[in-house]
Amino acid sequence: QVQLVESGGGLVQTGGSLSLSCAASGSIFSLLDMGWYRQAPGKQRELVARITRGGIKDYADFVRGRFTISRDNAKNTVYLQMNSLKPEDTAVYYCGAAYWQSSNRYWGQGTQVTVSS
């Protein structure tokens, strides 16, 4: 019943920035662990960043120092600020969610991010 909707994707030049948003509904947002994932053509889906219900953050090595994940529980929204974008960041970015100690995972539809060289 958790519904996630991503927004903010688009086309940007190398070195540019984008901010992604993921709005959740049908959930107790403050109890959700949230994450951003991406999948490029011909590649596996991979974790980009995650933030727990307690606000603990973790990043993939390839985005650390460039991307920032945050959440606003009052708005039921998680964000991904992406700076210094590279062509290899081009992918569909997905929002994921799970309640603590739950095996169920919820996914948004994804938003396309394209970085031109």
PDB file of C-alpha atoms in Angstrom:
ATOM      1  CA  GLN A   1       0.000   0.000   0.000  1.00  0.00           C
ATOM      2  CA  VAL A   2       3.014   2.288   0.174  1.00  0.00           C
ATOM      3  CA  GLN A   3       3.121   4.451  -2.940  1.00  0.00           C
ATOM      4  CA  LEU A   4       6.231   6.289  -4.065  1.00  0.00           C
ATOM      5  CA  VAL A   5       6.433   8.913  -6.794  1.00  0.00           C
ATOM      6  CA  GLU A   6       9.764  10.264  -8.014  1.00  0.00           C
ATOM      7  CA  SER A   7      10.262  13.593  -9.716  1.00  0.00           C
ATOM      8  CA  GLY A   8      13.064  15.934 -10.725  1.00  0.00           C
ATOM      9  CA  GLY A   9      14.858  13.959 -13.395  1.00  0.00           C
ATOM     10  CA  GLY A  10      15.930  15.484 -16.656  1.00  0.00           C
ATOM     11  CA  LEU A  11      18.810  16.347 -18.935  1.00  0.00           C
ATOM     12  CA  VAL A  12      21.850  18.124 -17.560  1.00  0.00           C
ATOM     13  CA  GLN A  13      25.378  18.787 -18.756  1.00  0.00           C
ATOM     14  CA  THR A  14      28.461  17.272 -17.194  1.00  0.00           C
ATOM     15  CA  GLY A  15      29.226  19.104 -13.966  1.00  0.00           C
ATOM     16  CA  GLY A  16      25.662  20.232 -13.501  1.00  0.00           C
ATOM     17  CA  SER A  17      23.182  19.509 -10.749  1.00  0.00           C
ATOM     18  CA  LEU A  18      19.761  17.980 -10.299  1.00  0.00           C
ATOM     19  CA  SER A  19      17.536  17.496  -7.292  1.00  0.00           C
ATOM     20  CA  LEU A  20      15.288  14.453  -7.110  1.00  0.00           C
ATOM     21  CA  SER A  21      12.265  14.088  -4.877  1.00  0.00           C
ATOM     22  CA  CYS A  22      10.319  11.044  -3.771  1.00  0.00           C
ATOM     23  CA  ALA A  23       6.899  11.604  -2.256  1.00  0.00           C
ATOM     24  CA  ALA A  24       5.394   8.787  -0.224  1.00  0.00           C
ATOM     25  CA  SER A  25       1.773   8.105   0.563  1.00  0.00           C
ATOM     26  CA  GLY A  26      -0.116   5.311   2.256  1.00  0.00           C
ATOM     27  CA  SER A  27       2.681   5.018   4.776  1.00  0.00           C
ATOM     28  CA  ILE A  28       3.927   6.005   8.182  1.00  0.00           C
ATOM     29  CA  PHE A  29       6.788   7.871   6.615  1.00  0.00           C
ATOM     30  CA  SER A  30       8.777   8.467   9.780  1.00  0.00           C
ATOM     31  CA  LEU A  31       9.083   4.700  10.228  1.00  0.00           C
ATOM     32  CA  LEU A  32      10.402   4.025   6.726  1.00  0.00           C
ATOM     33  CA  ASP A  33      13.977   3.452   5.754  1.00  0.00           C
ATOM     34  CA  MET A  34      14.422   5.190   2.410  1.00  0.00           C
ATOM     35  CA  GLY A  35      16.860   4.796  -0.428  1.00  0.00           C
ATOM     36  CA  TRP A  36      17.726   5.896  -3.918  1.00  0.00           C
ATOM     37  CA  TYR A  37      18.749   3.326  -6.504  1.00  0.00           C
ATOM     38  CA  ARG A  38      19.648   3.590 -10.155  1.00  0.00           C
ATOM     39  CA  GLN A  39      19.758   1.356 -13.176  1.00  0.00           C
ATOM     40  CA  ALA A  40      21.624   2.145 -16.361  1.00  0.00           C
ATOM     41  CA  PRO A  41      20.953   0.326 -19.641  1.00  0.00           C
ATOM     42  CA  GLY A  42      22.436  -3.155 -19.582  1.00  0.00           C
ATOM     43  CA  LYS A  43      23.419  -2.912 -15.935  1.00  0.00           C
ATOM     44  CA  GLN A  44      22.077  -4.115 -12.604  1.00  0.00           C
ATOM     45  CA  ARG A  45      20.133  -1.867 -10.293  1.00  0.00           C
ATOM     46  CA  GLU A  46      22.470  -0.452  -7.675  1.00  0.00           C
ATOM     47  CA  LEU A  47      22.171   1.416  -4.419  1.00  0.00           C
ATOM     48  CA  VAL A  48      23.018   5.103  -4.647  1.00  0.00           C
ATOM     49  CA  ALA A  49      22.220   6.340  -1.147  1.00  0.00           C
ATOM     50  CA  ARG A  50      20.025   5.467   1.796  1.00  0.00           C
ATOM     51  CA  ILE A  51      18.737   7.120   4.927  1.00  0.00           C
ATOM     52  CA  THR A  52      17.251   5.253   7.852  1.00  0.00           C
ATOM     53  CA  ARG A  53      14.263   6.161   9.961  1.00  0.00           C
ATOM     54  CA  GLY A  54      16.769   7.540  12.455  1.00  0.00           C
ATOM     55  CA  GLY A  55      18.495   9.717   9.886  1.00  0.00           C
ATOM     56  CA  ILE A  56      21.640   7.637   9.411  1.00  0.00           C
ATOM     57  CA  LYS A  57      22.991   8.080   5.887  1.00  0.00           C
ATOM     58  CA  ASP A  58      25.075   5.879   3.668  1.00  0.00           C
ATOM     59  CA  TYR A  59      26.379   6.406   0.145  1.00  0.00           C
ATOM     60  CA  ALA A  60      27.812   4.350  -2.634  1.00  0.00           C
ATOM     61  CA  ASP A  61      31.474   5.102  -3.231  1.00  0.00           C
ATOM     62  CA  PHE A  62      30.809   6.451  -6.700  1.00  0.00           C
ATOM     63  CA  VAL A  63      28.582   9.265  -5.400  1.00  0.00           C
ATOM     64  CA  ARG A  64      30.105  10.076  -2.036  1.00  0.00           C
ATOM     65  CA  GLY A  65      31.034  13.740  -1.892  1.00  0.00           C
ATOM     66  CA  ARG A  66      28.778  14.608  -4.826  1.00  0.00           C
ATOM     67  CA  PHE A  67      25.294  13.490  -3.782  1.00  0.00           C
ATOM     68  CA  THR A  68      23.347  14.219  -0.616  1.00  0.00           C
ATOM     69  CA  ILE A  69      20.319  12.316   0.617  1.00  0.00           C
ATOM     70  CA  SER A  70      17.887  13.923   3.031  1.00  0.00           C
ATOM     71  CA  ARG A  71      14.346  13.519   4.256  1.00  0.00           C
ATOM     72  CA  ASP A  72      11.539  15.727   5.471  1.00  0.00           C
ATOM     73  CA  ASN A  73       9.134  13.682   7.539  1.00  0.00           C
ATOM     74  CA  ALA A  74       6.620  16.520   7.696  1.00  0.00           C
ATOM     75  CA  LYS A  75       6.363  16.388   3.896  1.00  0.00           C
ATOM     76  CA  ASN A  76       6.660  12.602   3.563  1.00  0.00           C
ATOM     77  CA  THR A  77       9.463  13.188   1.105  1.00  0.00           C
ATOM     78  CA  VAL A  78      13.025  12.035   0.576  1.00  0.00           C
ATOM     79  CA  TYR A  79      15.437  14.002  -1.588  1.00  0.00           C
ATOM     80  CA  LEU A  80      18.597  13.364  -3.524  1.00  0.00           C
ATOM     81  CA  GLN A  81      20.692  16.405  -4.336  1.00  0.00           C
ATOM     82  CA  MET A  82      23.080  15.507  -7.140  1.00  0.00           C
ATOM     83  CA  ASN A  83      26.045  17.757  -7.875  1.00  0.00           C
ATOM     84  CA  SER A  84      29.045  17.433 -10.170  1.00  0.00           C
ATOM     85  CA  LEU A  85      27.159  15.046 -12.392  1.00  0.00           C
ATOM     86  CA  LYS A  86      29.024  12.788 -14.786  1.00  0.00           C
ATOM     87  CA  PRO A  87      27.856  10.959 -17.919  1.00  0.00           C
ATOM     88  CA  GLU A  88      28.172   7.672 -16.026  1.00  0.00           C
ATOM     89  CA  ASP A  89      25.456   8.911 -13.663  1.00  0.00           C
ATOM     90  CA  THR A  90      22.975   8.528 -16.513  1.00  0.00           C
ATOM     91  CA  ALA A  91      20.314   6.064 -15.396  1.00  0.00           C
ATOM     92  CA  VAL A  92      16.761   5.662 -14.246  1.00  0.00           C
ATOM     93  CA  TYR A  93      16.675   6.602 -10.589  1.00  0.00           C
ATOM     94  CA  TYR A  94      14.264   4.758  -8.318  1.00  0.00           C
ATOM     95  CA  CYS A  95      13.036   5.514  -4.854  1.00  0.00           C
ATOM     96  CA  GLY A  96      12.791   2.548  -2.509  1.00  0.00           C
ATOM     97  CA  ALA A  97      11.289   2.140   0.947  1.00  0.00           C
ATOM     98  CA  ALA A  98      10.980  -0.436   3.691  1.00  0.00           C
ATOM     99  CA  TYR A  99       9.787  -0.530   7.248  1.00  0.00           C
ATOM    100  CA  TRP A 100      12.355  -1.482   9.828  1.00  0.00           C
ATOM    101  CA  GLN A 101      12.718  -5.259  10.184  1.00  0.00           C
ATOM    102  CA  SER A 102      10.314  -5.863   7.306  1.00  0.00           C
ATOM    103  CA  SER A 103      11.180  -7.940   4.261  1.00  0.00           C
ATOM    104  CA  ASN A 104       8.778  -5.996   2.050  1.00  0.00           C
ATOM    105  CA  ARG A 105      10.245  -3.414  -0.295  1.00  0.00           C
ATOM    106  CA  TYR A 106       8.359  -0.712  -2.146  1.00  0.00           C
ATOM    107  CA  TRP A 107       9.438   1.002  -5.348  1.00  0.00           C
ATOM    108  CA  GLY A 108       8.530   4.064  -7.326  1.00  0.00           C
ATOM    109  CA  GLN A 109       8.220   4.176 -11.094  1.00  0.00           C
ATOM    110  CA  GLY A 110      11.567   5.860 -11.574  1.00  0.00           C
ATOM    111  CA  THR A 111      12.738   9.106 -13.097  1.00  0.00           C
ATOM    112  CA  GLN A 112      15.240   9.421 -15.928  1.00  0.00           C
ATOM    113  CA  VAL A 113      18.479  11.294 -15.353  1.00  0.00           C
ATOM    114  CA  THR A 114      20.623  11.959 -18.407  1.00  0.00           C
ATOM    115  CA  VAL A 115      24.010  13.646 -18.199  1.00  0.00           C
ATOM    116  CA  SER A 116      25.448  14.817 -21.486  1.00  0.00           C
ATOM    117  CA  SER A 117      29.141  15.171 -22.229  1.00  0.00           C
TER     118      SER A 117
END
